[in-house]
């Protein structure tokens, strides 16, 4: 199962929050007089939250619940006791689902992109430490070579003395190792 964005709240608390928002929206739409007023748009809040935290499945499930709660059992005008036409609540159901599915898809894409970025960052950090180790080793090698050159200059360039011969041999060994790396 893919990782979902978290708010720090447990999943059960998020579900309860979304269910509570659906209940409050239903009560508000009913008490305000029915679906003729714009309060039905408040259902988008739990649909979007569910899509974000529970993916497209959570968004679609919440959208279906919102569509049914604001649909066949909710009057168009409570005072006049006018029911809604099926096309009204079916269109609303489709729109709620489109919103839930879209937000779920976008949240999944965002989560996947963030995970890929974190993986790449770990790779870059690993490469950085390798590069630092490589540079440090080669700086040490160059310092050793510099020391050999300084000693060779102080001893003179006469390869007939044992010290000069040892320095020339050490120089060839170090330079040979540097080429092999």
Short mmCIF file of N, CA and C in Angstrom, two decimals:
data_model
loop_
_atom_site.label_atom_id
_atom_site.label_comp_id
_atom_site.label_asym_id
_atom_site.label_seq_id
_atom_site.Cartn_x
_atom_site.Cartn_y
_atom_site.Cartn_z
N UNK A 1 0.85 -1.18 0.00
CA UNK A 1 0.00 0.00 0.00
C UNK A 1 0.89 1.24 0.00
N UNK A 2 0.57 2.18 -0.83
CA UNK A 2 1.41 3.36 -0.93
C UNK A 2 1.20 4.26 0.27
N UNK A 3 2.24 5.02 0.58
CA UNK A 3 2.16 5.94 1.70
C UNK A 3 1.28 7.12 1.34
N UNK A 4 0.45 7.51 2.26
CA UNK A 4 -0.44 8.65 2.06
C UNK A 4 0.10 9.82 2.87
N UNK A 5 -0.21 11.04 2.46
CA UNK A 5 0.17 12.18 3.28
C UNK A 5 -0.51 12.06 4.65
N UNK A 6 0.15 12.55 5.67
CA UNK A 6 -0.44 12.46 7.00
C UNK A 6 -0.55 13.85 7.60
N UNK A 7 -1.50 13.98 8.49
CA UNK A 7 -1.69 15.24 9.19
C UNK A 7 -1.21 15.11 10.63
N UNK A 8 -0.71 13.95 10.99
CA UNK A 8 -0.34 13.69 12.37
C UNK A 8 -1.48 13.04 13.14
N UNK A 9 -2.67 13.06 12.56
CA UNK A 9 -3.82 12.41 13.20
C UNK A 9 -3.88 10.95 12.76
N UNK A 10 -4.32 10.06 13.65
CA UNK A 10 -4.51 8.67 13.23
C UNK A 10 -5.60 8.58 12.15
N UNK A 11 -5.52 7.55 11.33
CA UNK A 11 -6.47 7.37 10.22
C UNK A 11 -7.91 7.31 10.72
N UNK A 12 -8.12 6.69 11.86
CA UNK A 12 -9.48 6.58 12.41
C UNK A 12 -10.02 7.98 12.75
N UNK A 13 -9.14 8.83 13.28
CA UNK A 13 -9.57 10.20 13.61
C UNK A 13 -9.91 10.97 12.34
N UNK A 14 -9.11 10.77 11.28
CA UNK A 14 -9.40 11.43 10.01
C UNK A 14 -10.74 10.97 9.45
N UNK A 15 -10.99 9.67 9.54
CA UNK A 15 -12.28 9.13 9.06
C UNK A 15 -13.43 9.73 9.85
N UNK A 16 -13.25 9.83 11.16
CA UNK A 16 -14.30 10.41 12.00
C UNK A 16 -14.51 11.89 11.67
N UNK A 17 -13.42 12.60 11.40
CA UNK A 17 -13.52 14.00 11.02
C UNK A 17 -14.28 14.16 9.71
N UNK A 18 -14.00 13.31 8.75
CA UNK A 18 -14.68 13.37 7.44
C UNK A 18 -16.15 12.99 7.59
N UNK A 19 -16.43 11.95 8.37
CA UNK A 19 -17.83 11.56 8.60
C UNK A 19 -18.59 12.66 9.33
N UNK A 20 -17.93 13.30 10.30
CA UNK A 20 -18.56 14.41 11.01
C UNK A 20 -18.85 15.59 10.09
N UNK A 21 -17.92 15.86 9.18
CA UNK A 21 -18.14 16.95 8.22
C UNK A 21 -19.32 16.64 7.31
N UNK A 22 -19.44 15.39 6.88
CA UNK A 22 -20.60 14.99 6.06
C UNK A 22 -21.91 15.19 6.83
N UNK A 23 -21.91 14.80 8.10
CA UNK A 23 -23.12 14.94 8.92
C UNK A 23 -23.47 16.42 9.12
N UNK A 24 -22.47 17.23 9.41
CA UNK A 24 -22.72 18.66 9.61
C UNK A 24 -23.22 19.30 8.32
N UNK A 25 -22.60 18.94 7.18
CA UNK A 25 -23.04 19.47 5.89
C UNK A 25 -24.50 19.10 5.62
N UNK A 26 -24.84 17.85 5.91
CA UNK A 26 -26.21 17.38 5.67
C UNK A 26 -27.20 18.17 6.53
N UNK A 27 -26.87 18.33 7.79
CA UNK A 27 -27.74 19.08 8.70
C UNK A 27 -27.87 20.54 8.25
N UNK A 28 -26.77 21.13 7.86
CA UNK A 28 -26.78 22.53 7.42
C UNK A 28 -27.61 22.71 6.15
N UNK A 29 -27.46 21.80 5.17
CA UNK A 29 -28.24 21.90 3.93
C UNK A 29 -29.73 21.73 4.23
N UNK A 30 -30.04 20.77 5.07
CA UNK A 30 -31.45 20.51 5.39
C UNK A 30 -32.06 21.69 6.15
N UNK A 31 -31.35 22.16 7.18
CA UNK A 31 -31.88 23.24 8.01
C UNK A 31 -31.94 24.57 7.27
N UNK A 32 -31.08 24.75 6.27
CA UNK A 32 -31.10 26.02 5.52
C UNK A 32 -32.20 26.04 4.47
N UNK A 33 -32.87 24.93 4.26
CA UNK A 33 -34.01 24.93 3.35
C UNK A 33 -33.89 24.00 2.16
N UNK A 34 -32.81 23.24 2.05
CA UNK A 34 -32.70 22.29 0.94
C UNK A 34 -31.54 22.61 0.01
N UNK A 35 -31.54 21.89 -1.10
CA UNK A 35 -30.41 21.99 -2.03
C UNK A 35 -30.51 23.16 -2.98
N UNK A 36 -31.55 23.95 -2.89
CA UNK A 36 -31.67 25.12 -3.78
C UNK A 36 -30.63 26.19 -3.44
N UNK A 37 -30.10 26.14 -2.19
CA UNK A 37 -29.10 27.11 -1.75
C UNK A 37 -27.68 26.52 -1.96
N UNK A 38 -26.68 27.36 -1.96
CA UNK A 38 -25.32 26.90 -2.30
C UNK A 38 -24.62 26.10 -1.20
N UNK A 39 -25.30 25.80 -0.09
CA UNK A 39 -24.64 25.07 0.98
C UNK A 39 -24.24 23.65 0.58
N UNK A 40 -24.80 23.14 -0.50
CA UNK A 40 -24.41 21.79 -0.95
C UNK A 40 -22.94 21.75 -1.37
N UNK A 41 -22.37 22.90 -1.68
CA UNK A 41 -20.95 22.93 -2.06
C UNK A 41 -20.03 22.64 -0.88
N UNK A 42 -20.55 22.73 0.33
CA UNK A 42 -19.74 22.39 1.51
C UNK A 42 -19.35 20.91 1.51
N UNK A 43 -20.07 20.08 0.78
CA UNK A 43 -19.73 18.66 0.70
C UNK A 43 -18.36 18.44 0.03
N UNK A 44 -17.90 19.42 -0.74
CA UNK A 44 -16.58 19.27 -1.37
C UNK A 44 -15.46 19.20 -0.34
N UNK A 45 -15.65 19.80 0.81
CA UNK A 45 -14.60 19.80 1.83
C UNK A 45 -14.28 18.38 2.29
N UNK A 46 -15.25 17.58 2.76
CA UNK A 46 -14.89 16.21 3.15
C UNK A 46 -14.45 15.36 1.96
N UNK A 47 -15.00 15.62 0.78
CA UNK A 47 -14.59 14.85 -0.41
C UNK A 47 -13.11 15.10 -0.71
N UNK A 48 -12.70 16.36 -0.68
CA UNK A 48 -11.30 16.70 -0.95
C UNK A 48 -10.38 16.16 0.14
N UNK A 49 -10.78 16.29 1.39
CA UNK A 49 -9.97 15.74 2.49
C UNK A 49 -9.79 14.23 2.35
N UNK A 50 -10.88 13.54 2.03
CA UNK A 50 -10.80 12.09 1.88
C UNK A 50 -9.91 11.71 0.69
N UNK A 51 -10.02 12.44 -0.40
CA UNK A 51 -9.17 12.17 -1.55
C UNK A 51 -7.71 12.40 -1.23
N UNK A 52 -7.43 13.44 -0.47
CA UNK A 52 -6.04 13.75 -0.12
C UNK A 52 -5.44 12.72 0.82
N UNK A 53 -6.17 12.37 1.86
CA UNK A 53 -5.62 11.47 2.88
C UNK A 53 -5.82 9.99 2.59
N UNK A 54 -6.82 9.63 1.80
CA UNK A 54 -7.10 8.21 1.57
C UNK A 54 -7.06 7.83 0.10
N UNK A 55 -6.58 8.72 -0.75
CA UNK A 55 -6.42 8.41 -2.17
C UNK A 55 -7.75 8.44 -2.91
N UNK A 56 -7.69 7.97 -4.13
CA UNK A 56 -8.88 8.04 -4.99
C UNK A 56 -10.01 7.17 -4.45
N UNK A 57 -9.69 6.08 -3.77
CA UNK A 57 -10.74 5.22 -3.21
C UNK A 57 -11.49 5.98 -2.11
N UNK A 58 -10.74 6.62 -1.21
CA UNK A 58 -11.37 7.41 -0.15
C UNK A 58 -12.16 8.58 -0.70
N UNK A 59 -11.60 9.23 -1.73
CA UNK A 59 -12.31 10.34 -2.36
C UNK A 59 -13.60 9.90 -3.01
N UNK A 60 -13.55 8.78 -3.72
CA UNK A 60 -14.75 8.28 -4.40
C UNK A 60 -15.80 7.81 -3.39
N UNK A 61 -15.38 7.11 -2.36
CA UNK A 61 -16.34 6.63 -1.35
C UNK A 61 -17.02 7.80 -0.65
N UNK A 62 -16.24 8.81 -0.30
CA UNK A 62 -16.82 9.98 0.37
C UNK A 62 -17.72 10.75 -0.60
N UNK A 63 -17.34 10.80 -1.86
CA UNK A 63 -18.16 11.49 -2.87
C UNK A 63 -19.51 10.79 -3.05
N UNK A 64 -19.49 9.47 -3.04
CA UNK A 64 -20.76 8.73 -3.16
C UNK A 64 -21.64 9.01 -1.94
N UNK A 65 -21.02 8.99 -0.74
CA UNK A 65 -21.79 9.29 0.47
C UNK A 65 -22.36 10.71 0.41
N UNK A 66 -21.54 11.67 -0.02
CA UNK A 66 -22.00 13.06 -0.12
C UNK A 66 -23.12 13.19 -1.15
N UNK A 67 -22.98 12.48 -2.28
CA UNK A 67 -24.00 12.53 -3.31
C UNK A 67 -25.33 11.95 -2.85
N UNK A 68 -25.25 10.88 -2.08
CA UNK A 68 -26.48 10.27 -1.57
C UNK A 68 -27.10 11.10 -0.45
N UNK A 69 -26.26 11.67 0.42
CA UNK A 69 -26.79 12.50 1.51
C UNK A 69 -27.44 13.78 0.99
N UNK A 70 -26.89 14.33 -0.09
CA UNK A 70 -27.47 15.56 -0.65
C UNK A 70 -28.38 15.25 -1.83
N UNK A 71 -28.68 13.98 -2.02
CA UNK A 71 -29.42 13.58 -3.21
C UNK A 71 -30.86 13.19 -3.00
N UNK A 72 -31.17 11.93 -3.16
CA UNK A 72 -32.57 11.51 -3.25
C UNK A 72 -33.41 11.79 -2.00
N UNK A 73 -32.77 11.89 -0.84
CA UNK A 73 -33.53 12.09 0.39
C UNK A 73 -33.56 13.54 0.84
N UNK A 74 -32.79 14.39 0.17
CA UNK A 74 -32.72 15.81 0.54
C UNK A 74 -33.66 16.59 -0.38
N UNK A 75 -34.55 17.41 0.20
CA UNK A 75 -35.48 18.17 -0.66
C UNK A 75 -34.77 19.32 -1.38
N UNK A 76 -35.34 19.68 -2.51
CA UNK A 76 -34.85 20.87 -3.22
C UNK A 76 -35.22 22.12 -2.41
N UNK A 77 -36.49 22.14 -1.97
CA UNK A 77 -36.97 23.26 -1.15
C UNK A 77 -37.77 22.66 0.00
N UNK A 78 -37.22 22.74 1.20
CA UNK A 78 -37.86 22.12 2.36
C UNK A 78 -39.17 22.81 2.72
N UNK A 79 -39.22 24.14 2.64
CA UNK A 79 -40.42 24.87 3.01
C UNK A 79 -41.58 24.54 2.08
N UNK A 80 -41.31 24.41 0.80
CA UNK A 80 -42.36 24.09 -0.18
C UNK A 80 -42.53 22.59 -0.35
N UNK A 81 -41.73 21.82 0.34
CA UNK A 81 -41.76 20.36 0.26
C UNK A 81 -41.61 19.87 -1.19
N UNK A 82 -40.60 20.47 -1.90
CA UNK A 82 -40.32 20.09 -3.29
C UNK A 82 -39.15 19.12 -3.33
N UNK A 83 -39.34 17.95 -3.91
CA UNK A 83 -38.22 17.01 -4.04
C UNK A 83 -37.30 17.45 -5.20
N UNK A 84 -36.08 16.92 -5.18
CA UNK A 84 -35.15 17.19 -6.28
C UNK A 84 -35.47 16.29 -7.46
N UNK A 85 -35.18 16.75 -8.63
CA UNK A 85 -35.24 15.87 -9.79
C UNK A 85 -33.99 14.98 -9.75
N UNK A 86 -34.11 13.74 -10.20
CA UNK A 86 -32.95 12.84 -10.16
C UNK A 86 -31.74 13.39 -10.90
N UNK A 87 -31.96 14.13 -11.98
CA UNK A 87 -30.81 14.67 -12.72
C UNK A 87 -29.98 15.64 -11.86
N UNK A 88 -30.61 16.37 -10.94
CA UNK A 88 -29.89 17.32 -10.09
C UNK A 88 -28.89 16.59 -9.20
N UNK A 89 -29.39 15.59 -8.47
CA UNK A 89 -28.49 14.94 -7.53
C UNK A 89 -27.55 13.96 -8.22
N UNK A 90 -27.92 13.43 -9.39
CA UNK A 90 -26.99 12.56 -10.12
C UNK A 90 -25.81 13.37 -10.67
N UNK A 91 -26.09 14.56 -11.18
CA UNK A 91 -25.00 15.43 -11.65
C UNK A 91 -24.09 15.80 -10.48
N UNK A 92 -24.68 16.13 -9.34
CA UNK A 92 -23.90 16.47 -8.15
C UNK A 92 -23.04 15.28 -7.72
N UNK A 93 -23.61 14.09 -7.78
CA UNK A 93 -22.87 12.87 -7.43
C UNK A 93 -21.66 12.69 -8.35
N UNK A 94 -21.85 12.90 -9.64
CA UNK A 94 -20.75 12.78 -10.60
C UNK A 94 -19.68 13.83 -10.32
N UNK A 95 -20.10 15.07 -10.06
CA UNK A 95 -19.13 16.13 -9.80
C UNK A 95 -18.35 15.88 -8.51
N UNK A 96 -19.04 15.42 -7.47
CA UNK A 96 -18.34 15.06 -6.23
C UNK A 96 -17.30 13.97 -6.51
N UNK A 97 -17.68 12.97 -7.30
CA UNK A 97 -16.74 11.89 -7.63
C UNK A 97 -15.55 12.39 -8.44
N UNK A 98 -15.81 13.26 -9.37
CA UNK A 98 -14.70 13.81 -10.16
C UNK A 98 -13.71 14.55 -9.24
N UNK A 99 -14.25 15.31 -8.30
CA UNK A 99 -13.37 16.04 -7.37
C UNK A 99 -12.58 15.06 -6.50
N UNK A 100 -13.25 14.05 -5.95
CA UNK A 100 -12.57 13.07 -5.09
C UNK A 100 -11.50 12.28 -5.84
N UNK A 101 -11.83 11.88 -7.06
CA UNK A 101 -10.87 11.12 -7.86
C UNK A 101 -9.67 11.98 -8.25
N UNK A 102 -9.94 13.21 -8.65
CA UNK A 102 -8.85 14.11 -9.06
C UNK A 102 -7.91 14.40 -7.89
N UNK A 103 -8.46 14.75 -6.75
CA UNK A 103 -7.62 15.04 -5.59
C UNK A 103 -6.86 13.79 -5.16
N UNK A 104 -7.50 12.63 -5.18
CA UNK A 104 -6.80 11.39 -4.84
C UNK A 104 -5.64 11.11 -5.78
N UNK A 105 -5.86 11.32 -7.08
CA UNK A 105 -4.80 11.11 -8.06
C UNK A 105 -3.66 12.10 -7.84
N UNK A 106 -4.00 13.37 -7.63
CA UNK A 106 -2.96 14.39 -7.42
C UNK A 106 -2.18 14.12 -6.13
N UNK A 107 -2.85 13.70 -5.08
CA UNK A 107 -2.16 13.39 -3.83
C UNK A 107 -1.22 12.20 -4.01
N UNK A 108 -1.66 11.18 -4.76
CA UNK A 108 -0.80 10.03 -5.03
C UNK A 108 0.41 10.44 -5.85
N UNK A 109 0.20 11.28 -6.84
CA UNK A 109 1.30 11.76 -7.67
C UNK A 109 2.28 12.58 -6.84
N UNK A 110 1.77 13.44 -5.99
CA UNK A 110 2.62 14.24 -5.12
C UNK A 110 3.43 13.35 -4.19
N UNK A 111 2.79 12.37 -3.59
CA UNK A 111 3.48 11.47 -2.67
C UNK A 111 4.57 10.69 -3.38
N UNK A 112 4.28 10.22 -4.58
CA UNK A 112 5.26 9.46 -5.37
C UNK A 112 6.45 10.37 -5.74
N UNK A 113 6.17 11.61 -6.14
CA UNK A 113 7.23 12.55 -6.50
C UNK A 113 8.11 12.87 -5.30
N UNK A 114 7.49 13.08 -4.14
CA UNK A 114 8.26 13.36 -2.93
C UNK A 114 9.13 12.18 -2.54
N UNK A 115 8.62 10.96 -2.70
CA UNK A 115 9.40 9.76 -2.38
C UNK A 115 10.59 9.62 -3.32
N UNK A 116 10.37 9.87 -4.62
CA UNK A 116 11.46 9.82 -5.59
C UNK A 116 12.51 10.87 -5.28
N UNK A 117 12.08 12.06 -4.90
CA UNK A 117 13.03 13.13 -4.55
C UNK A 117 13.85 12.74 -3.32
N UNK A 118 13.21 12.13 -2.33
CA UNK A 118 13.93 11.68 -1.13
C UNK A 118 14.94 10.59 -1.48
N UNK A 119 14.55 9.67 -2.37
CA UNK A 119 15.48 8.61 -2.79
C UNK A 119 16.67 9.20 -3.52
N UNK A 120 16.42 10.14 -4.41
CA UNK A 120 17.51 10.79 -5.15
C UNK A 120 18.42 11.57 -4.21
N UNK A 121 17.84 12.20 -3.21
CA UNK A 121 18.65 12.95 -2.25
C UNK A 121 19.58 12.01 -1.49
N UNK A 122 19.09 10.83 -1.13
CA UNK A 122 19.95 9.85 -0.46
C UNK A 122 21.08 9.40 -1.39
N UNK A 123 20.77 9.21 -2.68
CA UNK A 123 21.80 8.83 -3.64
C UNK A 123 22.86 9.92 -3.76
N UNK A 124 22.42 11.17 -3.85
CA UNK A 124 23.36 12.28 -3.96
C UNK A 124 24.24 12.38 -2.72
N UNK A 125 23.66 12.17 -1.54
CA UNK A 125 24.44 12.21 -0.31
C UNK A 125 25.48 11.10 -0.30
N UNK A 126 25.12 9.92 -0.79
CA UNK A 126 26.07 8.82 -0.87
C UNK A 126 27.20 9.13 -1.84
N UNK A 127 26.86 9.68 -2.99
CA UNK A 127 27.87 10.05 -3.97
C UNK A 127 28.76 11.17 -3.44
N UNK A 128 28.18 12.09 -2.71
CA UNK A 128 28.95 13.18 -2.12
C UNK A 128 29.99 12.65 -1.14
N UNK A 129 29.60 11.70 -0.30
CA UNK A 129 30.56 11.15 0.66
C UNK A 129 31.66 10.37 -0.07
N UNK A 130 31.30 9.65 -1.14
CA UNK A 130 32.33 8.97 -1.94
C UNK A 130 33.30 9.97 -2.56
N UNK A 131 32.77 11.04 -3.10
CA UNK A 131 33.61 12.07 -3.71
C UNK A 131 34.52 12.72 -2.68
N UNK A 132 34.00 13.00 -1.51
CA UNK A 132 34.83 13.59 -0.45
C UNK A 132 35.97 12.66 -0.06
N UNK A 133 35.67 11.37 0.07
CA UNK A 133 36.69 10.38 0.42
C UNK A 133 37.75 10.31 -0.68
N UNK A 134 37.31 10.31 -1.95
CA UNK A 134 38.21 10.25 -3.10
C UNK A 134 39.13 11.47 -3.13
N UNK A 135 38.55 12.65 -2.94
CA UNK A 135 39.33 13.89 -2.96
C UNK A 135 40.32 13.90 -1.80
N UNK A 136 39.88 13.49 -0.61
CA UNK A 136 40.76 13.46 0.55
C UNK A 136 41.94 12.54 0.31
N UNK A 137 41.69 11.35 -0.23
CA UNK A 137 42.77 10.40 -0.52
C UNK A 137 43.76 10.99 -1.51
N UNK A 138 43.26 11.66 -2.53
CA UNK A 138 44.16 12.20 -3.54
C UNK A 138 44.90 13.44 -3.04
N UNK A 139 44.31 14.20 -2.18
CA UNK A 139 45.03 15.33 -1.57
C UNK A 139 46.17 14.80 -0.71
N UNK A 140 45.91 13.74 0.07
CA UNK A 140 46.95 13.13 0.88
C UNK A 140 48.08 12.59 -0.01
N UNK A 141 47.72 11.98 -1.11
CA UNK A 141 48.71 11.46 -2.05
C UNK A 141 49.55 12.59 -2.63
N UNK A 142 48.91 13.69 -3.01
CA UNK A 142 49.64 14.83 -3.54
C UNK A 142 50.55 15.45 -2.49
N UNK A 143 50.10 15.48 -1.25
CA UNK A 143 50.96 15.99 -0.17
C UNK A 143 52.18 15.10 0.01
N UNK A 144 51.99 13.77 -0.08
CA UNK A 144 53.12 12.84 0.01
C UNK A 144 54.09 13.08 -1.14
N UNK A 145 53.57 13.26 -2.34
CA UNK A 145 54.43 13.53 -3.50
C UNK A 145 55.19 14.83 -3.31
N UNK A 146 54.52 15.84 -2.80
CA UNK A 146 55.18 17.12 -2.58
C UNK A 146 56.31 16.97 -1.59
N UNK A 147 56.09 16.19 -0.55
CA UNK A 147 57.13 15.96 0.44
C UNK A 147 58.32 15.23 -0.19
N UNK A 148 58.04 14.29 -1.04
CA UNK A 148 59.12 13.56 -1.73
C UNK A 148 59.91 14.50 -2.62
N UNK A 149 59.23 15.36 -3.35
CA UNK A 149 59.93 16.31 -4.22
C UNK A 149 60.80 17.27 -3.40
N UNK A 150 60.29 17.73 -2.27
CA UNK A 150 61.06 18.63 -1.42
C UNK A 150 62.31 17.92 -0.90
N UNK A 151 62.17 16.71 -0.45
CA UNK A 151 63.33 15.95 0.04
C UNK A 151 64.32 15.67 -1.08
N UNK A 152 63.80 15.39 -2.26
CA UNK A 152 64.69 15.13 -3.39
C UNK A 152 65.49 16.38 -3.73
N UNK A 153 64.86 17.54 -3.64
CA UNK A 153 65.58 18.79 -3.92
C UNK A 153 66.65 19.05 -2.86
N UNK A 154 66.35 18.76 -1.59
CA UNK A 154 67.34 19.00 -0.54
C UNK A 154 68.51 18.03 -0.65
N UNK A 155 68.25 16.83 -1.10
CA UNK A 155 69.34 15.86 -1.24
C UNK A 155 70.12 16.06 -2.53
N UNK A 156 69.54 16.81 -3.42
CA UNK A 156 70.17 16.98 -4.72
C UNK A 156 69.62 15.93 -5.67
N UNK A 157 69.91 16.08 -6.91
CA UNK A 157 69.32 15.18 -7.89
C UNK A 157 70.29 14.07 -8.25
N UNK A 158 71.22 13.80 -7.38
CA UNK A 158 72.20 12.76 -7.63
C UNK A 158 71.60 11.42 -7.21
N UNK A 159 71.34 10.57 -8.16
CA UNK A 159 70.72 9.27 -7.88
C UNK A 159 71.73 8.26 -7.39
N UNK A 160 72.99 8.70 -7.21
CA UNK A 160 74.01 7.76 -6.77
C UNK A 160 74.01 7.56 -5.26
N UNK A 161 73.39 8.47 -4.51
CA UNK A 161 73.36 8.28 -3.05
C UNK A 161 72.18 7.37 -2.70
N UNK A 162 72.29 6.62 -1.62
CA UNK A 162 71.18 5.72 -1.22
C UNK A 162 69.89 6.46 -0.90
N UNK A 163 69.99 7.66 -0.32
CA UNK A 163 68.78 8.41 0.00
C UNK A 163 68.06 8.83 -1.27
N UNK A 164 68.79 9.29 -2.24
CA UNK A 164 68.17 9.72 -3.50
C UNK A 164 67.54 8.54 -4.22
N UNK A 165 68.23 7.41 -4.21
CA UNK A 165 67.68 6.21 -4.86
C UNK A 165 66.38 5.78 -4.17
N UNK A 166 66.33 5.88 -2.83
CA UNK A 166 65.12 5.51 -2.10
C UNK A 166 63.98 6.46 -2.43
N UNK A 167 64.29 7.74 -2.54
CA UNK A 167 63.26 8.72 -2.87
C UNK A 167 62.73 8.50 -4.29
N UNK A 168 63.62 8.20 -5.22
CA UNK A 168 63.19 7.94 -6.59
C UNK A 168 62.31 6.69 -6.63
N UNK A 169 62.70 5.65 -5.89
CA UNK A 169 61.90 4.43 -5.83
C UNK A 169 60.52 4.71 -5.21
N UNK A 170 60.48 5.47 -4.10
CA UNK A 170 59.20 5.81 -3.44
C UNK A 170 58.33 6.63 -4.38
N UNK A 171 58.94 7.55 -5.08
CA UNK A 171 58.20 8.38 -6.04
C UNK A 171 57.58 7.52 -7.13
N UNK A 172 58.33 6.57 -7.65
CA UNK A 172 57.78 5.71 -8.71
C UNK A 172 56.65 4.83 -8.17
N UNK A 173 56.77 4.37 -6.92
CA UNK A 173 55.71 3.54 -6.33
C UNK A 173 54.42 4.35 -6.12
N UNK A 174 54.57 5.57 -5.60
CA UNK A 174 53.39 6.40 -5.35
C UNK A 174 52.74 6.82 -6.66
N UNK A 175 53.54 7.24 -7.61
CA UNK A 175 52.98 7.63 -8.90
C UNK A 175 52.33 6.44 -9.60
N UNK A 176 52.92 5.26 -9.45
CA UNK A 176 52.31 4.06 -10.04
C UNK A 176 50.98 3.73 -9.40
N UNK A 177 50.85 3.91 -8.08
CA UNK A 177 49.57 3.68 -7.39
C UNK A 177 48.55 4.71 -7.79
N UNK A 178 49.00 5.93 -7.98
CA UNK A 178 48.05 6.99 -8.36
C UNK A 178 47.48 6.71 -9.75
N UNK A 179 48.28 6.17 -10.63
CA UNK A 179 47.80 5.87 -11.98
C UNK A 179 46.83 4.67 -11.96
N UNK A 180 47.06 3.73 -11.07
CA UNK A 180 46.18 2.55 -10.99
C UNK A 180 44.82 2.91 -10.46
N UNK A 181 44.71 3.91 -9.65
CA UNK A 181 43.40 4.31 -9.10
C UNK A 181 42.68 5.02 -10.15
#
